[in-house]
Coordinates of C-alpha atoms and ligand atoms in Angstrom, one line a residue:
M1 CA 0.0 0.0 0.0
S2 CA 1.5 3.3 -1.0
H3 CA 1.8 5.9 1.7
Q4 CA 0.4 9.5 1.1
P5 CA 2.3 12.6 2.3
P6 CA 0.9 13.8 5.6
A7 CA -2.2 16.0 5.3
P8 CA -2.2 19.3 7.1
L9 CA -3.3 18.8 10.7
L10 CA -6.3 20.5 12.3
P11 CA -5.5 22.4 15.5
G12 CA -5.7 20.4 18.7
L13 CA -3.7 18.0 20.9
Y14 CA -2.2 14.9 19.5
I15 CA -0.9 12.3 22.0
V16 CA 1.9 10.5 20.2
A17 CA 3.5 7.2 21.3
T18 CA 7.2 6.9 20.3
P19 CA 9.6 3.9 20.4
I20 CA 10.9 2.4 23.6
G21 CA 14.2 1.5 22.1
N22 CA 14.0 0.4 18.5
L23 CA 13.3 3.5 16.3
G24 CA 11.7 1.2 13.7
D25 CA 8.7 0.9 16.0
I26 CA 7.5 4.5 15.2
T27 CA 4.1 4.2 13.6
V28 CA 3.5 5.7 10.2
R29 CA 0.8 7.9 11.7
A30 CA 3.1 9.1 14.5
A31 CA 5.7 10.0 12.0
D32 CA 3.1 11.9 9.9
V33 CA 1.9 13.9 12.9
L34 CA 5.4 14.8 14.1
R35 CA 6.3 16.0 10.6
A36 CA 3.0 18.0 10.1
C37 CA 2.4 19.4 13.6
D38 CA 3.1 23.0 14.6
G39 CA 5.2 22.0 17.6
V40 CA 6.0 19.2 20.0
A41 CA 5.6 19.3 23.8
C42 CA 8.2 16.9 25.2
E43 CA 10.0 15.9 28.4
D44 CA 13.5 16.4 27.1
T45 CA 14.2 18.4 24.0
R46 CA 17.5 16.5 23.4
V47 CA 15.8 13.1 23.4
T48 CA 12.9 14.2 21.2
G49 CA 15.3 16.2 19.0
K50 CA 17.1 12.9 18.2
L51 CA 13.8 11.3 17.1
M52 CA 12.8 14.3 15.0
R53 CA 16.1 14.2 13.2
H54 CA 15.7 10.5 12.6
L55 CA 12.3 11.4 11.0
G56 CA 13.7 14.3 9.0
A57 CA 11.3 16.6 10.9
S58 CA 12.1 20.0 12.2
K59 CA 9.5 21.6 14.5
P60 CA 9.7 23.8 17.6
L61 CA 10.2 21.6 20.7
W62 CA 8.6 22.8 24.0
R63 CA 9.7 21.3 27.3
Y64 CA 6.7 20.1 29.2
D65 CA 6.0 18.0 32.3
D66 CA 3.2 17.8 34.8
H67 CA 5.1 20.0 37.1
A68 CA 4.8 22.9 34.7
S69 CA 3.2 26.0 36.2
E70 CA -0.5 26.4 35.8
R71 CA 0.2 29.5 33.7
D72 CA 2.5 27.7 31.3
R73 CA 0.1 24.8 30.9
A74 CA -2.9 27.2 30.4
R75 CA -0.8 29.0 27.7
L76 CA 0.0 25.7 25.9
V77 CA -3.7 24.7 26.0
E78 CA -4.8 28.1 24.7
S79 CA -2.4 27.7 21.8
M80 CA -4.1 24.5 20.8
H81 CA -7.1 26.5 19.6
T82 CA -5.0 27.5 16.6
R83 CA -2.0 25.1 16.6
A84 CA -1.6 21.3 16.2
V85 CA 0.4 20.3 19.3
A86 CA 2.0 16.9 19.5
L87 CA 2.6 15.5 23.0
V88 CA 5.4 12.9 23.3
S89 CA 7.4 11.5 26.2
D90 CA 11.0 10.3 26.2
A91 CA 9.9 6.8 25.2
G92 CA 6.7 4.9 24.8
T93 CA 3.2 6.1 25.4
P94 CA 2.7 9.5 27.1
L95 CA 0.8 9.5 30.4
V96 CA 1.8 5.9 31.1
S97 CA 4.1 6.7 34.1
D98 CA 5.0 9.8 32.1
P99 CA 3.7 13.4 31.9
G100 CA 0.5 14.4 30.1
Y101 CA -2.4 13.7 32.4
R102 CA -3.0 17.3 33.5
L103 CA -2.5 18.6 30.0
V104 CA -5.0 16.2 28.5
R105 CA -7.5 16.9 31.2
E106 CA -7.2 20.6 30.8
A107 CA -7.3 20.5 27.0
R108 CA -10.5 18.4 27.1
A109 CA -12.0 20.8 29.6
A110 CA -11.2 23.7 27.3
G111 CA -13.0 22.0 24.4
I112 CA -9.8 21.3 22.5
P113 CA -10.0 18.3 20.1
V114 CA -7.7 15.6 21.6
T115 CA -6.5 12.6 19.5
T116 CA -4.4 9.7 20.6
L117 CA -1.9 7.8 18.4
P118 CA -1.3 4.5 20.1
G119 CA 2.0 2.7 19.7
P120 CA 4.9 1.3 21.8
C121 CA 4.4 0.8 25.6
A122 CA 6.9 -1.1 27.7
A123 CA 4.2 -2.5 30.0
L124 CA 2.3 -4.2 27.2
A125 CA 5.4 -5.3 25.4
G126 CA 6.6 -7.0 28.7
L127 CA 3.2 -8.6 29.3
T128 CA 3.1 -10.1 25.8
L129 CA 6.6 -11.5 26.2
S130 CA 6.4 -12.8 29.7
G131 CA 4.2 -15.9 29.2
L132 CA 2.2 -15.0 32.3
P133 CA -1.6 -14.9 32.1
N134 CA -2.7 -11.8 30.1
D135 CA -6.5 -12.1 30.2
R136 CA -6.5 -9.8 33.2
F137 CA -3.6 -7.5 34.2
L138 CA -3.1 -4.6 36.5
F139 CA -0.5 -2.0 35.7
A140 CA 0.8 -0.5 38.9
G141 CA 3.6 1.8 37.7
F142 CA 6.8 2.0 39.7
L143 CA 7.1 0.2 43.0
P144 CA 8.0 2.6 45.8
V145 CA 11.7 3.0 46.6
K146 CA 11.4 2.6 50.4
D147 CA 11.3 -0.9 51.8
K148 CA 8.1 -0.5 53.9
A149 CA 6.2 1.4 51.2
R150 CA 7.2 -1.2 48.7
S151 CA 6.0 -4.1 50.9
D152 CA 2.8 -2.3 51.7
M153 CA 2.0 -1.7 48.1
L154 CA 2.6 -5.4 47.3
A155 CA 0.4 -6.4 50.2
D156 CA -2.3 -4.1 48.9
L157 CA -2.2 -5.9 45.5
A158 CA -1.9 -9.4 46.9
R159 CA -5.5 -10.4 46.3
V160 CA -5.9 -8.8 42.9
P161 CA -6.8 -11.7 40.6
A162 CA -4.6 -10.5 37.7
T163 CA -1.0 -10.4 36.5
L164 CA 0.7 -7.4 38.1
V165 CA 2.8 -5.2 35.9
F166 CA 5.4 -2.8 37.4
Y167 CA 8.1 -0.6 36.0
E168 CA 11.5 -1.1 37.7
T169 CA 15.0 0.1 37.5
A170 CA 18.0 -2.2 37.3
P171 CA 19.7 -1.1 40.6
R172 CA 16.4 -1.8 42.5
L173 CA 15.6 -5.1 41.0
T174 CA 17.2 -7.2 43.8
K175 CA 15.2 -5.4 46.5
A176 CA 12.0 -5.7 44.5
L177 CA 12.4 -9.5 44.0
A178 CA 13.2 -9.9 47.7
A179 CA 10.0 -8.1 48.6
I180 CA 7.9 -10.1 46.2
G181 CA 9.4 -13.3 47.6
R182 CA 8.4 -12.2 51.1
V183 CA 5.0 -10.7 50.5
L184 CA 3.8 -12.8 47.6
P185 CA 5.4 -16.1 48.1
G186 CA 4.8 -18.9 45.5
R187 CA 4.2 -16.5 42.6
E188 CA 5.8 -16.8 39.2
V189 CA 7.7 -13.7 38.2
A190 CA 9.0 -12.3 34.9
V191 CA 11.7 -9.8 34.3
A192 CA 11.5 -8.2 30.8
R193 CA 14.6 -6.2 30.1
E194 CA 15.7 -3.9 27.3
L195 CA 12.6 -4.5 25.2
T196 CA 13.0 -3.9 21.5
K197 CA 16.7 -3.2 22.0
L198 CA 19.8 -5.2 21.1
H199 CA 20.0 -7.0 24.5
E200 CA 16.3 -7.7 24.9
E201 CA 15.7 -10.6 27.3
C202 CA 12.8 -12.0 29.3
R203 CA 13.2 -14.5 32.1
T204 CA 10.2 -16.1 33.7
G205 CA 10.4 -18.3 36.8
S206 CA 10.2 -18.5 40.5
V207 CA 11.3 -15.5 42.5
A208 CA 14.1 -17.5 44.0
D209 CA 15.5 -18.5 40.6
L210 CA 15.3 -15.0 39.3
A211 CA 16.9 -13.6 42.4
D212 CA 19.8 -16.1 42.1
H213 CA 20.2 -15.3 38.4
Y214 CA 20.3 -11.5 38.9
A215 CA 22.6 -11.8 41.9
A216 CA 25.1 -13.6 39.7
H217 CA 24.4 -11.3 36.7
P218 CA 23.6 -7.8 37.9
P219 CA 21.1 -6.5 35.4
K220 CA 21.5 -3.3 33.3
G221 CA 19.0 -1.2 31.4
E222 CA 15.3 -0.8 31.6
I223 CA 13.0 -3.4 33.2
V224 CA 9.3 -4.4 33.3
L225 CA 8.6 -6.7 36.3
L226 CA 5.6 -8.9 36.2
V227 CA 4.0 -11.1 38.9
S228 CA 1.5 -13.9 38.2
P229 CA -2.0 -13.8 39.8
P230 CA -2.7 -15.6 43.1
V231 CA -3.6 -19.2 42.7
E232 CA -7.3 -19.5 41.9
R233 CA -9.5 -21.0 44.6
E234 CA -10.9 -23.7 42.4
E235 CA -7.4 -25.0 41.7
S236 CA -6.2 -27.6 44.2
V237 CA -3.9 -25.7 46.4
D238 CA -2.0 -27.6 49.0
A239 CA -2.6 -25.0 51.6
D240 CA -1.5 -27.3 54.4
A241 CA 1.9 -27.7 52.8
M242 CA 2.2 -24.0 52.4
L243 CA 1.1 -23.4 56.0
R244 CA 3.6 -26.0 57.3
E245 CA 6.4 -24.3 55.4
A246 CA 5.4 -20.9 56.7
L247 CA 5.0 -22.2 60.3
A248 CA 8.7 -23.2 60.3
D249 CA 9.8 -19.7 61.0
Q250 CA 6.6 -17.7 61.6
K251 CA 3.8 -17.4 64.1
P252 CA 0.4 -18.9 63.1
S253 CA -1.1 -15.5 62.4
Q254 CA 1.8 -14.5 60.2
A255 CA 1.8 -17.9 58.4
A256 CA -1.9 -17.5 57.7
A257 CA -1.5 -14.0 56.4
Q258 CA 1.3 -15.1 54.1
V259 CA -0.6 -18.1 52.7
A260 CA -3.8 -15.9 52.3
R261 CA -1.8 -13.4 50.2
A262 CA -0.3 -16.1 48.1
T263 CA -3.5 -18.1 47.5
G264 CA -6.4 -15.7 48.0
L265 CA -7.8 -18.2 50.5
D266 CA -9.6 -16.9 53.6
R267 CA -7.1 -15.7 56.3
K268 CA -9.3 -16.6 59.3
A269 CA -9.8 -20.2 58.0
L270 CA -6.1 -20.5 57.4
Y271 CA -5.4 -19.2 60.9
A272 CA -7.6 -21.8 62.4
R273 CA -5.9 -24.5 60.3
A274 CA -2.5 -23.1 61.2
L275 CA -3.3 -23.6 64.9
E276 CA -4.4 -27.1 64.3
L277 CA -1.2 -27.9 62.3
R278 CA 1.0 -26.4 65.0
G279 CA -0.8 -28.6 67.6
E280 CA -0.2 -31.8 65.6
Ligands
SAM1 N1 5.6 5.8 28.9 C1 6.6 4.7 28.9 C2 5.9 3.5 28.2 O1 4.8 3.6 27.6 O2 6.4 2.3 28.4 C3 7.2 4.3 30.2 C4 7.9 5.5 30.8 S1 8.5 5.2 32.4 C5 9.1 6.7 32.9 C6 10.1 4.4 32.1 C7 10.1 2.9 32.5 O3 9.4 2.1 31.5 C8 11.4 2.3 32.7 O4 12.0 2.6 34.0 C9 11.2 0.9 32.5 O5 10.7 0.3 33.7 C10 10.1 0.9 31.5 N2 10.7 0.8 30.1 C11 10.8 1.7 29.2 N3 11.4 1.3 28.1 C12 11.7 0.0 28.3 C13 12.3 -1.1 27.6 N4 12.8 -0.8 26.4 N5 12.4 -2.3 28.2 C14 11.9 -2.5 29.4 N6 11.4 -1.6 30.1 C15 11.2 -0.4 29.6

């Protein structure tokens, strides 16, 4: 199919997804909009400048993030009445753990036409590669940096019957895996690294296996971390075996809470069973 030169763009806001590594992943439509727009709102003008040069496009680049002042954002939105403004982030889909939410919200409130151009997104790329269930997933952004906040967030998500998808950085992977092992024992985990780039890899396995691997081979680059859903109630779960293992170094209440998080089974029933097992 032959490709037509880009038509002039109507004024408005165009949310444009860009590659997460491999520049070949830019969509035809994204390239057209970046070549035809009146200017690009971006996180880092150097990063976006590189992409624009790759596309042979030369447009004004305006630095924008959600910490921009109300006045700057209002001015940018106002300009969309007469200009076609593209919004990009450094990589992937704007607004997905990236700036843009406030801009889109205010543009919509001001009656500006807002269009989205879907494309690369690390969370979805990681999910498709992981081999973990994908019929239901929950994207949870970055895990907190502090130990307690990280564990609390994992505990909050423990009963969600879906694959959990996080963004993570290489230096923090070890701590994140350790927390998952503690708070969500028994889950399968996937580490999808450097997606679409030369050293793309995806490892799926038990937390312990992945922790051993990355202790021996400290990871580099960008990471999507995925955690399988809790075991479904209908599946035959050997809750007794899990409780016995947990009781080896924990009190019955802690063991019950741990197994409840891992399986989705009722914590009180598990506690009662843990007391029985301890008495055996
Ligand atoms: N908006 C982007 C998207 O749609 O994927 C994500 C932006 S977020 C600030 C950056 C995080 O996304 C990285 O820390 C990493 O967790 C993940 N990420 C981005 N590119 C990646 C890649 N090529 N491989 C694996 N993870 C990536």
